[in-house]
Structures are given as structure tokens and as C-alpha cells.
CSV table of C-alpha atoms in Angstrom, one decimal:
chain,number,residue,atom,x,y,z
A,8,MET,CA,-55.5,9.4,-32.5
A,9,ALA,CA,-52.8,6.8,-33.0
A,10,ASN,CA,-53.8,3.1,-32.9
A,11,GLU,CA,-51.6,2.6,-29.9
A,12,ILE,CA,-53.6,3.3,-26.7
A,13,LYS,CA,-51.5,5.5,-24.4
A,14,GLY,CA,-51.7,5.2,-20.7
A,15,VAL,CA,-49.9,6.5,-17.6
A,16,GLN,CA,-49.7,5.7,-13.9
A,17,VAL,CA,-50.1,8.5,-11.3
A,18,PHE,CA,-49.3,8.7,-7.6
A,19,ALA,CA,-51.8,11.1,-5.9
A,20,PRO,CA,-50.9,12.1,-2.3
A,21,ALA,CA,-53.0,12.4,0.8
A,22,THR,CA,-53.5,16.0,2.0
A,23,VAL,CA,-54.1,17.7,5.3
A,24,ALA,CA,-56.7,20.5,4.9
A,25,ASN,CA,-57.4,23.5,7.1
A,26,LEU,CA,-54.0,23.2,9.0
A,27,VAL,CA,-55.9,24.0,12.2
A,28,CYS,CA,-56.9,27.6,11.8
A,29,GLY,CA,-57.1,27.9,8.0
A,30,PHE,CA,-60.6,26.4,7.4
A,31,ASP,CA,-61.1,25.9,3.7
A,32,VAL,CA,-58.1,28.1,2.8
A,33,LEU,CA,-55.0,26.1,3.8
A,34,GLY,CA,-53.8,22.7,2.7
A,35,MET,CA,-50.7,20.5,2.7
A,36,ALA,CA,-49.6,17.5,0.7
A,37,LEU,CA,-48.1,14.4,2.4
A,38,GLN,CA,-45.5,11.9,1.2
A,39,GLU,CA,-47.6,9.1,2.6
A,40,PRO,CA,-50.1,7.7,2.0
A,41,GLN,CA,-50.8,8.0,-1.8
A,42,ASP,CA,-53.4,6.6,-4.2
A,43,VAL,CA,-52.2,4.8,-7.3
A,44,MET,CA,-54.2,5.5,-10.5
A,45,THR,CA,-53.8,4.2,-14.0
A,46,VAL,CA,-55.4,6.3,-16.8
A,47,ARG,CA,-55.5,5.4,-20.5
A,48,LEU,CA,-56.9,7.1,-23.5
A,49,ARG,CA,-59.8,5.2,-25.1
A,50,GLU,CA,-60.6,5.0,-28.8
A,51,GLN,CA,-64.3,5.6,-28.1
A,52,PRO,CA,-65.5,8.7,-26.2
A,53,GLY,CA,-66.7,8.5,-22.6
A,54,ILE,CA,-65.3,7.4,-19.3
A,55,ALA,CA,-64.9,3.8,-18.0
A,56,ILE,CA,-63.9,3.5,-14.3
A,57,GLN,CA,-62.6,0.4,-12.5
A,58,HIS,CA,-61.6,-0.1,-8.9
A,59,ALA,CA,-58.6,-2.1,-7.8
A,60,ASP,CA,-59.5,-1.8,-4.1
A,61,GLY,CA,-62.2,-3.0,-1.8
A,62,TYR,CA,-64.1,0.2,-1.2
A,63,ASP,CA,-67.0,-0.4,-3.6
A,64,LEU,CA,-67.2,3.2,-4.8
A,65,PRO,CA,-69.4,4.2,-7.7
A,66,VAL,CA,-68.2,3.5,-11.2
A,67,GLU,CA,-70.8,5.8,-13.0
A,68,PRO,CA,-68.7,8.9,-14.0
A,69,GLU,CA,-71.3,11.4,-12.7
A,70,LYS,CA,-71.3,9.8,-9.2
A,71,ASN,CA,-67.5,9.1,-9.0
A,72,VAL,CA,-65.2,11.9,-8.0
A,73,ALA,CA,-62.6,11.1,-10.6
A,74,GLY,CA,-65.3,10.8,-13.3
A,75,ALA,CA,-66.9,14.1,-12.4
A,76,SER,CA,-63.5,15.8,-12.6
A,77,LEU,CA,-62.8,14.3,-16.0
A,78,LEU,CA,-66.2,15.3,-17.3
A,79,ALA,CA,-65.4,18.9,-16.4
A,80,LEU,CA,-62.0,18.6,-18.2
A,81,MET,CA,-63.7,17.0,-21.3
A,82,ASP,CA,-66.2,19.8,-21.5
A,83,GLU,CA,-63.4,22.3,-22.2
A,84,TRP,CA,-61.4,20.0,-24.5
A,85,LYS,CA,-62.3,20.8,-28.1
A,86,GLU,CA,-62.0,17.2,-29.4
A,87,LYS,CA,-63.9,14.0,-28.6
A,88,VAL,CA,-61.9,11.9,-26.2
A,89,GLY,CA,-62.4,9.0,-23.9
A,90,PHE,CA,-60.6,7.7,-20.7
A,91,GLU,CA,-60.2,4.4,-18.9
A,92,VAL,CA,-59.5,4.9,-15.2
A,93,ILE,CA,-58.3,2.2,-12.7
A,94,ILE,CA,-58.2,3.5,-9.1
A,95,ASP,CA,-56.2,1.7,-6.4
A,96,LYS,CA,-57.1,3.7,-3.3
A,97,ARG,CA,-54.5,3.6,-0.6
A,98,ILE,CA,-56.1,6.6,1.2
A,99,LYS,CA,-59.2,5.4,2.9
A,100,PRO,CA,-62.4,7.2,2.1
A,101,GLY,CA,-63.7,9.2,5.0
A,102,SER,CA,-60.3,9.4,6.6
A,103,GLY,CA,-60.0,13.2,6.6
A,104,LEU,CA,-56.8,12.8,4.5
A,105,GLY,CA,-58.1,14.1,1.2
A,106,SER,CA,-59.2,10.7,-0.3
A,107,SER,CA,-61.7,12.2,-2.7
A,108,ALA,CA,-59.2,15.0,-3.7
A,109,ALA,CA,-56.5,12.4,-4.5
A,110,SER,CA,-58.8,10.6,-7.0
A,111,SER,CA,-60.1,13.8,-8.5
A,112,ALA,CA,-56.6,15.4,-8.8
A,113,GLY,CA,-54.9,12.2,-10.0
A,114,ALA,CA,-57.5,11.7,-12.8
A,115,VAL,CA,-57.1,15.2,-14.3
A,116,VAL,CA,-53.3,15.3,-13.9
A,117,ALA,CA,-53.1,12.0,-15.8
A,118,ALA,CA,-55.6,13.1,-18.4
A,119,ASN,CA,-53.8,16.4,-19.0
A,120,HIS,CA,-50.5,14.6,-19.4
A,121,LEU,CA,-52.0,12.2,-22.0
A,122,LEU,CA,-53.5,15.2,-23.9
A,123,GLY,CA,-50.1,17.0,-24.1
A,124,ASN,CA,-50.5,19.2,-21.0
A,125,PRO,CA,-52.9,21.8,-22.6
A,126,PHE,CA,-54.3,22.9,-19.2
A,127,SER,CA,-52.6,24.8,-16.4
A,128,LYS,CA,-52.5,23.6,-12.8
A,129,GLU,CA,-55.1,26.2,-11.9
A,130,ASP,CA,-57.4,24.7,-14.6
A,131,LEU,CA,-56.8,21.2,-13.1
A,132,VAL,CA,-57.8,22.5,-9.7
A,133,ARG,CA,-61.0,24.0,-11.2
A,134,PHE,CA,-61.8,20.7,-12.9
A,135,ALA,CA,-61.1,18.6,-9.8
A,136,MET,CA,-63.2,20.7,-7.6
A,137,ASN,CA,-66.2,19.1,-9.3
A,138,GLY,CA,-65.1,15.8,-7.7
A,139,GLU,CA,-65.2,17.5,-4.3
A,140,LYS,CA,-68.7,18.6,-5.0
A,141,VAL,CA,-69.7,15.0,-5.6
A,142,ALA,CA,-68.1,13.9,-2.4
A,143,SER,CA,-69.2,16.6,0.0
A,144,GLY,CA,-71.7,18.9,-1.8
A,145,VAL,CA,-69.2,21.8,-1.8
A,146,LYS,CA,-66.6,22.9,-4.4
A,147,HIS,CA,-63.7,23.5,-2.0
A,148,ALA,CA,-60.1,23.4,-3.0
A,149,ASP,CA,-58.1,23.2,0.2
A,150,ASN,CA,-57.3,19.5,-0.5
A,151,ILE,CA,-57.3,19.7,-4.3
A,152,ALA,CA,-54.7,22.6,-4.5
A,153,PRO,CA,-51.9,21.0,-2.5
A,154,CYS,CA,-52.6,17.6,-4.2
A,155,ILE,CA,-52.0,19.2,-7.6
A,156,TYR,CA,-49.4,21.9,-6.7
A,157,GLY,CA,-47.6,20.0,-3.9
A,158,GLY,CA,-46.3,21.6,-0.7
A,159,ILE,CA,-48.5,24.0,1.2
A,160,THR,CA,-51.1,26.1,-0.5
A,161,LEU,CA,-53.3,29.1,0.4
A,162,ILE,CA,-56.7,29.5,-1.4
A,163,ARG,CA,-57.1,33.2,-1.3
A,164,SER,CA,-60.3,33.0,-3.3
A,165,ILE,CA,-62.5,30.2,-4.8
A,166,PHE,CA,-64.5,32.4,-7.2
A,167,PRO,CA,-62.4,33.5,-9.0
A,168,LEU,CA,-59.8,30.9,-8.1
A,169,ASP,CA,-56.7,32.3,-6.7
A,170,ILE,CA,-54.1,29.9,-5.3
A,171,VAL,CA,-50.9,30.9,-3.6
A,172,GLN,CA,-48.0,28.5,-3.1
A,173,LEU,CA,-46.3,28.9,0.3
A,174,THR,CA,-42.7,28.0,1.2
A,175,ALA,CA,-42.2,26.3,4.5
A,176,PRO,CA,-39.2,25.0,6.6
A,177,PRO,CA,-38.6,21.2,6.8
A,178,MET,CA,-41.1,19.5,9.1
A,179,TYR,CA,-42.2,16.0,10.0
A,180,VAL,CA,-45.9,15.2,10.0
A,181,THR,CA,-47.3,12.5,12.3
A,182,VAL,CA,-50.8,11.3,11.5
A,183,VAL,CA,-53.1,9.0,13.3
A,184,HIS,CA,-56.2,7.7,11.5
A,185,PRO,CA,-58.7,6.2,14.0
A,186,GLN,CA,-60.8,3.6,12.1
A,187,ILE,CA,-64.0,5.4,12.6
A,188,GLU,CA,-65.8,7.5,9.9
A,189,VAL,CA,-66.6,11.2,10.0
A,190,ARG,CA,-68.5,12.3,6.9
A,191,THR,CA,-67.4,15.7,5.6
A,192,SER,CA,-71.0,16.6,4.9
A,193,ASP,CA,-71.9,15.7,8.6
A,194,ALA,CA,-68.9,17.5,10.0
A,195,ARG,CA,-70.0,20.7,8.1
A,196,GLN,CA,-73.5,20.5,9.4
A,197,ILE,CA,-72.6,20.8,13.0
A,198,LEU,CA,-70.6,24.0,12.5
A,199,ARG,CA,-71.9,27.3,13.8
A,200,LYS,CA,-73.4,29.5,11.2
A,201,GLU,CA,-72.3,32.7,13.0
A,202,VAL,CA,-69.0,33.6,14.6
A,203,GLN,CA,-68.4,36.2,17.3
A,204,LEU,CA,-66.2,39.1,16.1
A,205,LYS,CA,-63.6,38.5,18.9
A,206,ALA,CA,-63.2,34.9,17.8
A,207,ALA,CA,-62.9,35.9,14.1
A,208,ILE,CA,-60.1,38.4,15.0
A,209,LYS,CA,-58.2,35.8,17.0
A,210,GLN,CA,-58.6,33.3,14.1
A,211,TRP,CA,-57.4,35.9,11.5
A,212,GLY,CA,-54.3,36.5,13.6
A,213,ASN,CA,-53.5,32.8,13.8
A,214,ILE,CA,-53.9,32.3,10.1
A,215,ALA,CA,-51.7,35.3,9.3
A,216,GLY,CA,-49.2,34.1,11.9
A,217,LEU,CA,-49.1,30.6,10.5
A,218,VAL,CA,-48.5,31.8,6.9
A,219,ALA,CA,-45.8,34.2,8.1
A,220,GLY,CA,-44.3,31.4,10.2
A,221,PHE,CA,-44.1,29.1,7.2
A,222,MET,CA,-42.5,31.8,5.0
A,223,LYS,CA,-40.1,33.0,7.6
A,224,ASN,CA,-39.0,29.5,8.6
A,225,ASP,CA,-40.0,30.5,12.2
A,226,TYR,CA,-40.9,27.3,14.0
A,227,ALA,CA,-41.9,29.1,17.2
A,228,LEU,CA,-44.4,31.3,15.3
A,229,ILE,CA,-45.8,28.2,13.5
A,230,GLY,CA,-46.3,26.6,16.9
A,231,ARG,CA,-48.0,29.7,18.4
A,232,SER,CA,-50.3,30.0,15.4
A,233,LEU,CA,-51.6,26.4,15.3
A,234,GLU,CA,-54.7,27.3,17.2
A,235,ASP,CA,-58.3,27.1,16.1
A,236,VAL,CA,-61.0,28.9,18.2
A,237,ILE,CA,-63.9,28.4,15.7
A,238,ILE,CA,-64.0,24.9,14.0
A,239,GLU,CA,-61.9,22.6,16.2
A,240,PRO,CA,-63.9,23.1,19.5
A,241,VAL,CA,-67.0,21.8,17.7
A,242,ARG,CA,-65.6,19.1,15.4
A,243,SER,CA,-63.2,17.6,18.0
A,244,ILE,CA,-66.2,16.2,19.9
A,245,LEU,CA,-66.6,13.7,17.0
A,246,ILE,CA,-63.1,12.3,17.5
A,247,PRO,CA,-62.5,10.2,20.6
A,248,GLY,CA,-59.0,10.8,22.2
A,249,PHE,CA,-58.4,14.1,20.3
A,250,ASP,CA,-57.8,16.3,23.4
A,251,ASP,CA,-55.5,13.7,24.9
A,252,VAL,CA,-53.4,13.3,21.7
A,253,LYS,CA,-53.0,17.0,21.2
A,254,LYS,CA,-52.1,17.8,24.8
A,255,LYS,CA,-49.5,15.0,25.2
A,256,SER,CA,-48.0,15.6,21.7
A,257,LYS,CA,-47.3,19.3,22.5
A,258,GLU,CA,-45.9,18.3,25.9
A,259,ALA,CA,-43.6,15.9,24.0
A,260,GLY,CA,-42.2,18.7,21.8
A,261,ALA,CA,-44.6,18.8,18.8
A,262,LEU,CA,-45.1,22.3,17.3
A,263,GLY,CA,-48.8,21.7,17.3
A,264,GLY,CA,-51.5,20.3,15.1
A,265,GLY,CA,-55.2,19.3,15.0
A,266,ILE,CA,-57.9,17.7,13.0
A,267,SER,CA,-57.0,16.7,9.4
A,268,GLY,CA,-59.8,18.0,7.2
A,269,SER,CA,-63.1,17.1,8.8
A,270,GLY,CA,-61.5,14.1,10.7
A,271,PRO,CA,-61.2,11.6,12.1
A,272,SER,CA,-57.5,11.7,11.3
A,273,VAL,CA,-55.4,13.9,13.6
A,274,PHE,CA,-52.0,15.4,12.6
A,275,MET,CA,-49.1,16.9,14.5
A,276,LEU,CA,-46.1,18.9,13.1
A,277,SER,CA,-42.6,18.5,14.5
A,278,LYS,CA,-39.3,20.0,13.8
A,279,GLU,CA,-37.3,16.8,14.6
A,280,GLU,CA,-37.9,13.2,13.5
A,281,ALA,CA,-37.3,11.9,17.0
A,282,VAL,CA,-40.2,14.1,18.3
A,283,ALA,CA,-42.4,13.0,15.4
A,284,LYS,CA,-41.8,9.3,16.3
A,285,GLY,CA,-42.5,10.1,19.9
A,286,VAL,CA,-45.8,11.6,18.9
A,287,GLU,CA,-46.6,8.4,17.0
A,288,ASN,CA,-46.0,6.5,20.2
A,289,ILE,CA,-48.4,8.8,22.1
A,290,MET,CA,-51.1,8.3,19.4
A,291,THR,CA,-50.6,4.6,19.6
A,292,ASP,CA,-50.9,4.6,23.4
A,293,VAL,CA,-54.1,6.7,23.3
A,294,TYR,CA,-56.0,4.7,20.8
A,295,THR,CA,-54.8,1.3,22.1
A,296,ARG,CA,-56.2,2.3,25.5
A,297,LEU,CA,-59.5,3.4,23.9
A,298,GLY,CA,-59.8,0.1,22.1
A,299,ILE,CA,-60.2,1.9,18.7
A,300,GLU,CA,-58.3,0.4,15.7
A,301,PHE,CA,-56.0,3.0,14.0
A,302,LYS,CA,-53.3,3.5,11.5
A,303,THR,CA,-50.3,5.9,11.9
A,304,TYR,CA,-47.9,7.6,9.6
A,305,VAL,CA,-44.7,9.5,10.2
A,306,THR,CA,-44.1,11.4,7.0
A,307,ASN,CA,-43.0,14.7,5.4
A,308,ILE,CA,-44.4,17.4,3.2
A,309,ASN,CA,-44.8,16.3,-0.5
A,310,TYR,CA,-43.5,19.1,-2.7
A,311,ASN,CA,-44.4,17.4,-6.0
A,312,GLY,CA,-48.2,16.8,-5.7
A,313,ALA,CA,-49.9,14.3,-8.0
A,314,LYS,CA,-47.1,12.9,-10.2
A,315,VAL,CA,-47.0,10.9,-13.4
A,316,ILE,CA,-44.6,8.1,-12.8
A,317,SER,CA,-44.9,5.9,-15.9
């Protein structure tokens, strides 16, 4: 290795997982917010993690999502290597906007770049899923895949990993993040272990309709398919104001939307920017009235994914 220590900065985007009916199989990358990460090669093996934010997350590699992802990458790299990672989280942990996925994906995208890009995007998803296991106890890829590939992705299979990139028409995404915490592990525990066949059939139709709507640029079909009869009815009870936001947003012209990941963030898709901004006003009114602090975003789909910027 050269004496000069190489380093890069990476922007890693927030993501919306599930996209209403696609539990654990659909995900979408957002333009805002994004984490900023600086990753450098070290002359000595191992991983050193620092935080440039106030979230007091673990710095031990095995307990940190970025560290766990890098350890998986290093296990398959034939040479001894070390990394220094500085994480500036702009995506609040526990927001339902893929905060752990951004750190996991950003770390392996940066490391791969520094090593000369020996690994494929599918490899990077596989490595970064180890970070998701640290965060939630489950190796899921519905946030990781869009964070690395960009755009909207379908996880056809986890084992073996099979990721399908979907096309989609231009859409605006309005997000509200109520400043309450819903832990992914807790949100999974309240889910039903069994599903009635008639509910499963309805859900399959909605997932297929949503994917077809994206690929056909059919806004009406997208709107009709943004329905979840299995997960949302259970998880929405953890999010104050959810039903009010969803009902009023659709009345205002939004295509539809729902819980982002396991919550508490809620997202709505719109065809026009004016509608998306109107939805933001509705979200503001609902959470102001409830007396719950919140943050909103009006953004677009991010088609680049985690990106090395310097």
C-alpha cells in the first residue's frame, strides 16, 4: 500500500422500505435526507469508527452497523486491510427512513471504491445486510438494495440474493418524521404470525399492481395498488395521526402512501409538486395539532444510491 492514506466521502441516502404493500421486498431511495460518511484506508488492519453527530452510537465494529458490514467485506478480501470511518448521520436512527442501511451501505460502497471496485453491487448488498442484522436482528435488504442501487428495487429473494431494479415515472415524495421512536425489532414483534389466504391474495394483487404501475408509468394503477391489508393495520396503531394524514393526503390528490419502513415516518407519493407541498401542509397541520414535534421533507426518488463524491 502506498504511504499516502487514501480516503473518500460518500453520501448515503435515506430509503423508504415496503412501499406500503411490499413488506421486506420493495424499497425506494430518496434525494433527502442523506448521511455523510468519510472512509479512509488505514496502514494497520482493523476498523476505527468515529461519530460526527450526537447520537452516541457504538464505535465497536461488531456492534456498529457500518463496522459489521465492513467486517463482512474484509472477510472476502484476500489481503489485510484497515479502514477509518467517520459517520455524520443526517438520517435520525429509529426514523423508519433506513438510517442503519445508509451507514451500512455507505461504508461498503466507500471501501469498495478505495479497493478498486472489486465487488459487485450485489456483493455490497450482501455485506451491508450484516449491518441490518446488528440493527434489527434480521438480514433484510429492502432498505439496503435501493441505498446501493438507487431508484426502486424489488428483492425477489434473500437466499440466494436476487435484486430487480424497477423503472418508475417521475414522482414527488412527501415525508413526515414524527419525533417519536418506533424500534424495528418492536414493530416486527407485534405482527401476526399467520395471514388469512384471502388477505394474502389481496396483498399479492397489490404488489403485482404496484410493480406493473411503476414499469408502465401508470399513476392511476400505482395509486390503486398502494394498499396494505396485512402489515399497516397493525403497525399504524404505533403512529399517532397516521390515519388522519393518509386520508387527508389522498383527498388532496396524493397517489397514496403509508408507513416508511417500520415507522414512525409516513410517506406519500404525488404526481405533481404542488400536490406534494399541499401534503406537507396537511402533515404539518396534523402533528402541530397533536403537539408532536416533527420534521418534513418534500423530495424525489434518488436514482444514484450511495455515491462517492470526493
